[in-house]
mmCIF file of C-alpha atoms in Angstrom:
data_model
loop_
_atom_site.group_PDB
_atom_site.id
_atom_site.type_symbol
_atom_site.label_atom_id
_atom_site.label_comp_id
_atom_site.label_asym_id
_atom_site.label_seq_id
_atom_site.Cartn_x
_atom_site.Cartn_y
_atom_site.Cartn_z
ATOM 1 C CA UNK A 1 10.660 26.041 29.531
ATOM 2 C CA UNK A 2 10.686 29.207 26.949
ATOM 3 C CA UNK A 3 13.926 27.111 25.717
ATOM 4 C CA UNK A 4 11.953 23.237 25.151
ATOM 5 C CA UNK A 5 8.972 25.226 23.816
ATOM 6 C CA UNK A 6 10.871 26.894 20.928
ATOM 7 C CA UNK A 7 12.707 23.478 20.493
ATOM 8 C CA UNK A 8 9.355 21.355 20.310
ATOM 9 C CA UNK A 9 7.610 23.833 17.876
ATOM 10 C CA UNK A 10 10.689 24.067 15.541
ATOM 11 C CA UNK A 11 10.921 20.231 15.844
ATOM 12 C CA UNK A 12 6.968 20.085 15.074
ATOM 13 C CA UNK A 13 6.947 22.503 12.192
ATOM 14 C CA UNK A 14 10.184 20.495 10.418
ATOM 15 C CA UNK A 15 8.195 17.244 10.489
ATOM 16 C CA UNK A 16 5.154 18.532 9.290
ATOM 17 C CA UNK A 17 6.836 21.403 6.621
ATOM 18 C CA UNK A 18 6.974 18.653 4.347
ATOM 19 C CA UNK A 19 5.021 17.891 1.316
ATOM 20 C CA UNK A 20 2.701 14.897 1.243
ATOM 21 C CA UNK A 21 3.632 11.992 -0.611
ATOM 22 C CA UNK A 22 0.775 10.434 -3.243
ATOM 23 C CA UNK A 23 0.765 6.577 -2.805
ATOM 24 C CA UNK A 24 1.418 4.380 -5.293
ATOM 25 C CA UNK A 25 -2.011 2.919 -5.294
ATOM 26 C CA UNK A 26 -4.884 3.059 -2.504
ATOM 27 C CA UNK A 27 -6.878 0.080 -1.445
ATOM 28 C CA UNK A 28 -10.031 -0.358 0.520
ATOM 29 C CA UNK A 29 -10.527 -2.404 3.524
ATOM 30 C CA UNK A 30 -13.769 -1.343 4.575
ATOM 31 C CA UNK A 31 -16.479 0.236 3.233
ATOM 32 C CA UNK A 32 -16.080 3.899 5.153
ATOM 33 C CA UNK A 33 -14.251 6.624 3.628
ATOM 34 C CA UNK A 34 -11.416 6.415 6.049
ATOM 35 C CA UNK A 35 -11.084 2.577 5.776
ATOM 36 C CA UNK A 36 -8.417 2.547 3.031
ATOM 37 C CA UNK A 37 -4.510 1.862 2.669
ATOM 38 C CA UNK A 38 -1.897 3.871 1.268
ATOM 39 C CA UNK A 39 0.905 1.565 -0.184
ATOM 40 C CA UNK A 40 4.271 2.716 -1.245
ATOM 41 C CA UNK A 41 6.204 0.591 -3.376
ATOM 42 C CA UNK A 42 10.156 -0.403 -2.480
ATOM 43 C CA UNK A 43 12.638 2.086 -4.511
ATOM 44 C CA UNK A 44 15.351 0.403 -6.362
ATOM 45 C CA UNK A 45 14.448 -3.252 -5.285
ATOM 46 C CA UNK A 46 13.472 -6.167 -7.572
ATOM 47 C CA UNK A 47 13.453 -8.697 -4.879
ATOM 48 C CA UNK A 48 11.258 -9.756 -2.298
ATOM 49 C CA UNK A 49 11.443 -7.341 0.659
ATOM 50 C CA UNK A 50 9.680 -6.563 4.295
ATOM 51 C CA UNK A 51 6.444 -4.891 4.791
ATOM 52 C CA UNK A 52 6.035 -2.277 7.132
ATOM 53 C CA UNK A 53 3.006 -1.287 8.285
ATOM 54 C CA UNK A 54 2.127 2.496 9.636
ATOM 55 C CA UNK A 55 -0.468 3.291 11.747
ATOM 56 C CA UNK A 56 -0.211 7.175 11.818
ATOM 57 C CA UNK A 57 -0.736 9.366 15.288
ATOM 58 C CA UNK A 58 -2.543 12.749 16.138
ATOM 59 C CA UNK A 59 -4.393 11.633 19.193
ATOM 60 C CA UNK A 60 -7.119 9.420 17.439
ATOM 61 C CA UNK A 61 -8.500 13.228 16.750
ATOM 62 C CA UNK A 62 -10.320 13.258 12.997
ATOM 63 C CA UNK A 63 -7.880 16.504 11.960
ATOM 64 C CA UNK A 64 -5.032 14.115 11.903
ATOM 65 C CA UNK A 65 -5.042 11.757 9.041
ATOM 66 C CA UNK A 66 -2.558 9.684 7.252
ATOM 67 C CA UNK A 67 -1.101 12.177 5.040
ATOM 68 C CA UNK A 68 1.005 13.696 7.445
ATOM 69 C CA UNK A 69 3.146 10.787 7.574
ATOM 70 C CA UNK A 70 3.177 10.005 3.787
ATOM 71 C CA UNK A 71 7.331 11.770 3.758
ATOM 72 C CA UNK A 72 7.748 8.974 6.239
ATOM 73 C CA UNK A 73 6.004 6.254 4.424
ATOM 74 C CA UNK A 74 8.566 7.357 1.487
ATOM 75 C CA UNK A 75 10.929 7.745 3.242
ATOM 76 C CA UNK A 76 10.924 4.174 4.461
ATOM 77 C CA UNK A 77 9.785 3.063 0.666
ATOM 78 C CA UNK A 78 13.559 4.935 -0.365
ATOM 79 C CA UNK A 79 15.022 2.611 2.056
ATOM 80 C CA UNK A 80 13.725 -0.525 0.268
ATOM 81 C CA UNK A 81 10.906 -1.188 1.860
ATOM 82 C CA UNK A 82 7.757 -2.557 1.053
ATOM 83 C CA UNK A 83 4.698 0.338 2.926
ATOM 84 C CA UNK A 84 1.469 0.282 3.848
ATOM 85 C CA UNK A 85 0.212 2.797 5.671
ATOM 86 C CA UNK A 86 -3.480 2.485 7.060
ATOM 87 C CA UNK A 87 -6.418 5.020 7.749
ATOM 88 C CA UNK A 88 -8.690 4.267 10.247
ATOM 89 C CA UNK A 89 -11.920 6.122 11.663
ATOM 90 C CA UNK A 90 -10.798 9.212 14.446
ATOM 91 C CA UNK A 91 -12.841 10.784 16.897
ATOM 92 C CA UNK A 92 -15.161 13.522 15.623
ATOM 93 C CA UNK A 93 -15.998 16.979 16.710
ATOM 94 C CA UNK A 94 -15.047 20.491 15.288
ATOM 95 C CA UNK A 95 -11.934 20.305 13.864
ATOM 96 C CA UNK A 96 -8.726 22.213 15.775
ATOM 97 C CA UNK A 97 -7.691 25.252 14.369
ATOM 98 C CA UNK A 98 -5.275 24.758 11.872
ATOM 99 C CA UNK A 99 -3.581 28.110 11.009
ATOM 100 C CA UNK A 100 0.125 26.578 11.063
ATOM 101 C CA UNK A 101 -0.995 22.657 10.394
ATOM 102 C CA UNK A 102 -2.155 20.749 12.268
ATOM 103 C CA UNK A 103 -0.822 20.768 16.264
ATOM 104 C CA UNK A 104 -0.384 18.164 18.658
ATOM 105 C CA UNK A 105 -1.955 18.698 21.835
ATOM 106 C CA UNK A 106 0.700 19.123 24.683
ATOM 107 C CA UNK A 107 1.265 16.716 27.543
ATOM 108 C CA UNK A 108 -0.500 19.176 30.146
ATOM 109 C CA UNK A 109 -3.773 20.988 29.702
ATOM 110 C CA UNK A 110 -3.006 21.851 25.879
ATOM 111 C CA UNK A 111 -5.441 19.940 24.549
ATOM 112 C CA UNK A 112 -8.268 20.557 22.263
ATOM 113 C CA UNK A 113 -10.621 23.776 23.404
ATOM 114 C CA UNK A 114 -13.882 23.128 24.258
ATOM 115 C CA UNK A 115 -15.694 21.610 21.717
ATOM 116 C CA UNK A 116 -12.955 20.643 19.950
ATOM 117 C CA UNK A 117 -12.309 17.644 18.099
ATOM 118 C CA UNK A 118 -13.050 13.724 20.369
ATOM 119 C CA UNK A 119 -10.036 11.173 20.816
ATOM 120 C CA UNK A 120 -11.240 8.273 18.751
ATOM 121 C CA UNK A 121 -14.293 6.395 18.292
ATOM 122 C CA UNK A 122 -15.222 3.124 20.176
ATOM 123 C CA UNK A 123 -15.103 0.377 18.668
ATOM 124 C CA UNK A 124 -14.738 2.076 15.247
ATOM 125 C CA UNK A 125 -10.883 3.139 15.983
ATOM 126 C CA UNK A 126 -10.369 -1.114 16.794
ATOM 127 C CA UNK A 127 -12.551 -2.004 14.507
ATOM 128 C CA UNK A 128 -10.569 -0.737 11.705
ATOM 129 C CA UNK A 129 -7.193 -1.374 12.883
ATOM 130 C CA UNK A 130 -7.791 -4.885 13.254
ATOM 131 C CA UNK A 131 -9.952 -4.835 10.029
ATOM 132 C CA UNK A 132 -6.956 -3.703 8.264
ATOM 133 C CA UNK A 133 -4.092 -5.756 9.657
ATOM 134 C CA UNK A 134 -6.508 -8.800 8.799
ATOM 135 C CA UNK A 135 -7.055 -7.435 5.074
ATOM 136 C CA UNK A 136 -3.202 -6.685 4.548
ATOM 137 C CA UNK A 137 -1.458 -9.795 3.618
ATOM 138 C CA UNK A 138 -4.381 -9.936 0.726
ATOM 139 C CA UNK A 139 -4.460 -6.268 -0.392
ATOM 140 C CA UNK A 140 -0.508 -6.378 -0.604
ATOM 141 C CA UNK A 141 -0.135 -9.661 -2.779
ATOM 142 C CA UNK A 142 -2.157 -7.301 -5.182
ATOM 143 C CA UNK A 143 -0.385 -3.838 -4.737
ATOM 144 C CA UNK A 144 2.923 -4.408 -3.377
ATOM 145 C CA UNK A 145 3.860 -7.650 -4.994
ATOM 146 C CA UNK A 146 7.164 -7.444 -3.920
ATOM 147 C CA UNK A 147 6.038 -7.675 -0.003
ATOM 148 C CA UNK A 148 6.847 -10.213 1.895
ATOM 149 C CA UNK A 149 4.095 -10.851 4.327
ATOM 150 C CA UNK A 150 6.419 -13.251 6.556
ATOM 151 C CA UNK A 151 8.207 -9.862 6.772
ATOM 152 C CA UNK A 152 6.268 -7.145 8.384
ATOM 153 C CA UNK A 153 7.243 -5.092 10.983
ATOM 154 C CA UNK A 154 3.978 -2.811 12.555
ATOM 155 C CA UNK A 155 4.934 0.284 13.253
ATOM 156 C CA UNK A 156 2.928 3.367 14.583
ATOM 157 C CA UNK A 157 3.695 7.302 16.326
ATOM 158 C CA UNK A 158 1.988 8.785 18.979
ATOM 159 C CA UNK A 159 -1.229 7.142 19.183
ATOM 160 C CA UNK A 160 -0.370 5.076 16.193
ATOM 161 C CA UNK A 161 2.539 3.938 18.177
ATOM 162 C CA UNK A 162 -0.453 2.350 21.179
ATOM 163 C CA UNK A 163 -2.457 1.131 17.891
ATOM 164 C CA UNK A 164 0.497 -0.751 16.664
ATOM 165 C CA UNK A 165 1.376 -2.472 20.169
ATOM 166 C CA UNK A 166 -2.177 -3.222 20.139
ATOM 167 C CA UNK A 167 -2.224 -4.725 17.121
ATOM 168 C CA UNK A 168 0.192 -7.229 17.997
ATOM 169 C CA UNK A 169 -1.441 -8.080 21.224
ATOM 170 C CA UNK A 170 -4.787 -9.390 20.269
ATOM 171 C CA UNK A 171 -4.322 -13.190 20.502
ATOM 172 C CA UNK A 172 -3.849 -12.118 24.331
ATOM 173 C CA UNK A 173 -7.157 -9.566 23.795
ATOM 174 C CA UNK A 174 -9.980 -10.845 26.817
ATOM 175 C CA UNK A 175 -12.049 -13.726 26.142
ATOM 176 C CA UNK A 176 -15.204 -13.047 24.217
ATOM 177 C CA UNK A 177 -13.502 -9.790 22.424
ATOM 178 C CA UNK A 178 -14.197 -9.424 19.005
ATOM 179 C CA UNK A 179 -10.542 -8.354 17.920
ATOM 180 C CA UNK A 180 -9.156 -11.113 19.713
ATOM 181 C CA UNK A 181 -7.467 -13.602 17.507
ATOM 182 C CA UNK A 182 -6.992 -17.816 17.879
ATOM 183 C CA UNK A 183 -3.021 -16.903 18.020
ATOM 184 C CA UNK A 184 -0.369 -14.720 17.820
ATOM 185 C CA UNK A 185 -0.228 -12.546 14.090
ATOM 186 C CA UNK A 186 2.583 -13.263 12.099
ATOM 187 C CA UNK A 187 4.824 -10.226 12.454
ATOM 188 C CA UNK A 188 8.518 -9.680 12.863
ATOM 189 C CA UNK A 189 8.039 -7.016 15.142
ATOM 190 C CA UNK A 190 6.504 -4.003 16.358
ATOM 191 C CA UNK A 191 9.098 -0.836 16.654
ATOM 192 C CA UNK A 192 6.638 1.778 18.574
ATOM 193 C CA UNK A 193 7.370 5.287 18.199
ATOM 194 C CA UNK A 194 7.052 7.656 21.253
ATOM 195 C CA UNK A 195 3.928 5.470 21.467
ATOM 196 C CA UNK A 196 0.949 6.073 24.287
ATOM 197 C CA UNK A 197 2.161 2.439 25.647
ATOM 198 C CA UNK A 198 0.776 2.916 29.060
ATOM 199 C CA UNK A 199 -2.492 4.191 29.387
ATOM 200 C CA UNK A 200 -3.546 4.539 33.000
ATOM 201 C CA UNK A 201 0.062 6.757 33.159
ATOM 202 C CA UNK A 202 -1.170 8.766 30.296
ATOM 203 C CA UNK A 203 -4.435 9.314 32.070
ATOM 204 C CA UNK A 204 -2.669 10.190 34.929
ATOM 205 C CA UNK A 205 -0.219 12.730 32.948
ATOM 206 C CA UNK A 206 -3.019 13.948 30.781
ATOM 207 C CA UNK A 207 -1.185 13.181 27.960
ATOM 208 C CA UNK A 208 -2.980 15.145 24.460
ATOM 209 C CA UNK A 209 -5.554 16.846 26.677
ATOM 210 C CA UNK A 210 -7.438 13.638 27.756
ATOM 211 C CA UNK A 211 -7.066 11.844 24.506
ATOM 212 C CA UNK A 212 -6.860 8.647 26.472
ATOM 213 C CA UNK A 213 -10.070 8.689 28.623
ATOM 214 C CA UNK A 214 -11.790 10.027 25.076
ATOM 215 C CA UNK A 215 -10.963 7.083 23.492
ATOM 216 C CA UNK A 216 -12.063 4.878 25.773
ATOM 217 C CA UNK A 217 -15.521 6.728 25.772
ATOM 218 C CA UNK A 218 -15.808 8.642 28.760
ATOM 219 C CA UNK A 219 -14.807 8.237 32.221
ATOM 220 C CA UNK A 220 -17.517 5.652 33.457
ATOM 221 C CA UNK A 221 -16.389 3.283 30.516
ATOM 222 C CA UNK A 222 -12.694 3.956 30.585
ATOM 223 C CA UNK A 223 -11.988 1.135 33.224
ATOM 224 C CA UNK A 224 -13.044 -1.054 32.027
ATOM 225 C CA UNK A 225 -12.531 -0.757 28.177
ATOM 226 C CA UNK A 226 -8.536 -0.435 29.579
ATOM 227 C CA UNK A 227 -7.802 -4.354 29.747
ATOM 228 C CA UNK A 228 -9.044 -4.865 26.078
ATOM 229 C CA UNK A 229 -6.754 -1.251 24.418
ATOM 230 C CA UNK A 230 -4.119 -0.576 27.235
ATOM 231 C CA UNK A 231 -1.080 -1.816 25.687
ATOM 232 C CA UNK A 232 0.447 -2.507 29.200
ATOM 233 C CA UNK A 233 -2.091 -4.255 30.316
ATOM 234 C CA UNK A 234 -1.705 -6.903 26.925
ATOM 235 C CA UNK A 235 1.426 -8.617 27.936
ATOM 236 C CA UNK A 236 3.390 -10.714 27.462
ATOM 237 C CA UNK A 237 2.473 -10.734 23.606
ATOM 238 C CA UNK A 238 5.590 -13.287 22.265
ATOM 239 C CA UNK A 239 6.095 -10.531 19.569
ATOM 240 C CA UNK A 240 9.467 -8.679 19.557
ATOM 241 C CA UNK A 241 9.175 -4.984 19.770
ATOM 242 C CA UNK A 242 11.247 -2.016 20.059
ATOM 243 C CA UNK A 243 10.005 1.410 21.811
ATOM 244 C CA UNK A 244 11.860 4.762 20.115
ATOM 245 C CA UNK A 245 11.522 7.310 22.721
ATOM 246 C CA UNK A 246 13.101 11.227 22.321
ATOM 247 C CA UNK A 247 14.174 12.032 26.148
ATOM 248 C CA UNK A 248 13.222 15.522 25.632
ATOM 249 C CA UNK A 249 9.702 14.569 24.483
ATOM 250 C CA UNK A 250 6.735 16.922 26.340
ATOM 251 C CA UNK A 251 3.746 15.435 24.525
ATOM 252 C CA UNK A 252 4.497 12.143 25.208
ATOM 253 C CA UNK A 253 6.598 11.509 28.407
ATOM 254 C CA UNK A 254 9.791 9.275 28.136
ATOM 255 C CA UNK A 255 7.868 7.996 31.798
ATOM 256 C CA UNK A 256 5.178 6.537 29.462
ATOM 257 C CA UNK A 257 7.587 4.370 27.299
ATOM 258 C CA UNK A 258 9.429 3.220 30.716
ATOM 259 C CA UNK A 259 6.411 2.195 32.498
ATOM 260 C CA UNK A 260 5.191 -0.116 29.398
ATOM 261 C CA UNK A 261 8.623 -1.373 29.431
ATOM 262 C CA UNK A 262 8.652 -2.348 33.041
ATOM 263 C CA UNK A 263 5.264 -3.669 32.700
ATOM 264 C CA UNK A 264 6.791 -5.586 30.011
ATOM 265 C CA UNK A 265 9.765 -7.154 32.465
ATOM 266 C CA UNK A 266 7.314 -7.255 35.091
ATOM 267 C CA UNK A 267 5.372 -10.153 32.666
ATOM 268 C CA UNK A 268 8.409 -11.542 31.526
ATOM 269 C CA UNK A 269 9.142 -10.310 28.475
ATOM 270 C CA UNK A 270 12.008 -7.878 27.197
ATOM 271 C CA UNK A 271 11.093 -4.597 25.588
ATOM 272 C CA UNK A 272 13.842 -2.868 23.661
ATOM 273 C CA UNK A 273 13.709 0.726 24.763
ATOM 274 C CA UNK A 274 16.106 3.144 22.373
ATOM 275 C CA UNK A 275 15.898 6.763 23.705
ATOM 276 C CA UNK A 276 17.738 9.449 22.158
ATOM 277 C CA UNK A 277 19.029 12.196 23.786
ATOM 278 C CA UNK A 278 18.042 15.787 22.444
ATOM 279 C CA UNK A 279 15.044 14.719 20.473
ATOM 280 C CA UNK A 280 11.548 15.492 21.460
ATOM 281 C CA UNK A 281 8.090 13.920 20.074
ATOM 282 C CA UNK A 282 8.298 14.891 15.959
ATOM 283 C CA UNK A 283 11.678 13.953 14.569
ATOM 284 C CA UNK A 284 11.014 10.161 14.534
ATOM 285 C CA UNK A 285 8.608 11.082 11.757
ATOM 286 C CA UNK A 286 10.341 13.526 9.984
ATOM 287 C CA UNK A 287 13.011 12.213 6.895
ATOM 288 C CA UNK A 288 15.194 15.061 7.528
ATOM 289 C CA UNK A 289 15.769 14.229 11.537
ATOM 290 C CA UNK A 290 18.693 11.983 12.354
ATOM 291 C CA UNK A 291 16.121 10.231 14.731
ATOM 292 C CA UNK A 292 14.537 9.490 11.361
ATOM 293 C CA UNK A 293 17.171 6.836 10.072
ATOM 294 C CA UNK A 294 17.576 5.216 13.465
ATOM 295 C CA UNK A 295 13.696 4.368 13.540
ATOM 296 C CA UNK A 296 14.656 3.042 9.860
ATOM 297 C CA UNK A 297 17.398 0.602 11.303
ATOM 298 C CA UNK A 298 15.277 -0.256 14.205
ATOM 299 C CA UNK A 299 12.822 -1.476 11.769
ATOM 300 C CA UNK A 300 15.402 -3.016 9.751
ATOM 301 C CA UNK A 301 17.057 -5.447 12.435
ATOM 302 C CA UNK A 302 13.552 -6.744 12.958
ATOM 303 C CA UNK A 303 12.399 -6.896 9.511
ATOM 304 C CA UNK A 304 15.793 -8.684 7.623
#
């Protein structure tokens, strides 16, 4: 344990040592402060290319914003792609202490102290993700030009990685919900990164200190708020997608990623599930990670 704990903070601090990235431009989608999009313009391309979309992790807890994945969202922009990477409204509360950067919550009872900061806001935390995946094709005519919308590939860590399966799941979304759309969106893909895919497991594991059950609004509500956000529960979608999973991950089990994939089977519908030995939750964020350039040609075989 001594061993995986050294290994997980050295991964964590590599990911986030890195400086943030300033966007090319920044557009709206909303009026709120935390309704905007970061978009990173392809490097070395003149041509029209795929957009990938980001939908950044940190439990759905307010600390954790976008910027932390901005060397990501240039990283992928240096590998000729077209970026957008989306802020959306977190859960509130007084923010975690922050001496080192910002820290994940473990997968056991290392979450947030008391009064710390909520998992997500309901429906804000929807609101906005759909809000911005329904803006996008608009906002990145305008900023990213070179973006092809019949292109994109969603992709999302952590809890960004359940946002972005989500996303791609909402023509299947419970009659009478309001992110529900007429038919499937027009992706390429979703690659999901370590993702909280499953989240009755991740109740179950306590996975980020109760960041699921949080999100959902409290305990009373989480039941049944869990057919219209568990991504497992949202199948079969029609959309290809692609879980990245580090076997050694401890804030996010490898058991979460296999349980949405044999949900996935169970409705029919094949899941590609790439787990890499030796890497735990961080390095599929961070450029300087060899886990790094395999979530880049995950993307790719979807995207091209």
């Amino acid at each position: 344990m001594p061993d995986r704990a050294a290994r997980d903070a050295a991964e964590e601090a590599s990911a986030l040592s890195h400086p943030a990235v300033d966007p090319d431009s920044t557009a709206p989608y909303g009026p709120h402060p935390d309704q905007v999009v970061d978009f990173h313009a392809p490097r070395g391309r003149h041509d029209r290319v795929p957009l990938v979309v980001v939908l950044h992790g940190g439990a759905w807890r307010a600390p954790y914003d976008r910027r932390h994945v901005s060397p990501f969202a240039d990283f992928l922009a240096r590998r000729g792609f077209a970026v957008a990477s989306v802020e959306y409204r977190r859960g509130g509360g007084i923010p975690a202490p922050r001496e080192a950067g910002p820290r994940w919550a473990g997968p056991r009872g290392a979450g947030p102290r008391a009064g710390g900061p909520v998992a997500g806001r309901w429906p804000e935390t929807f609101d906005d993700v759909a809000a911005a995946l329904d803006a996008l094709p608009a906002l990145a005519a305008e900023h990213v030009p070179l973006a092809d919308p019949r292109r994109t590939v969603v992709t999302g860590h952590s809890a960004g990685g359940h946002l972005a399966l989500w996303a791609a799941a909402r023509h299947v979304l419970p009659a009478g919900s309001p992110w529900r759309l007429p038919e499937p969106p027009e992706l390429r893909g979703v690659v999901a990164l370590a993702p909280i895919a499953h989240l009755a497991l991740a109740v179950e594991l306590d996975v980020c200190g109760g960041a699921v059950t949080q999100l959902l609004g409290g305990e009373a509500r989480a039941e049944e708020r869990s057919a219209a956000a568990d991504p497992a529960a949202l199948l079969p979608t029609g959309i290809a997608t692609t879980v990245v999973q580090g076997r050694e991950d401890t804030v996010v089990p490898l058991t979460v990623a296999e349980a949405y994939a044999d949900a996935a089977e169970r409705a029919g519908e094949p899941v590609g599930l790439t787990v890499l030995d030796g890497v735990g939750h961080f390095p599929l964020i961070d450029p300087a990670a060899d886990a790094c350039a395999v979530v880049a040609e995950e993307i790719a075989q979807l995207a091209w």
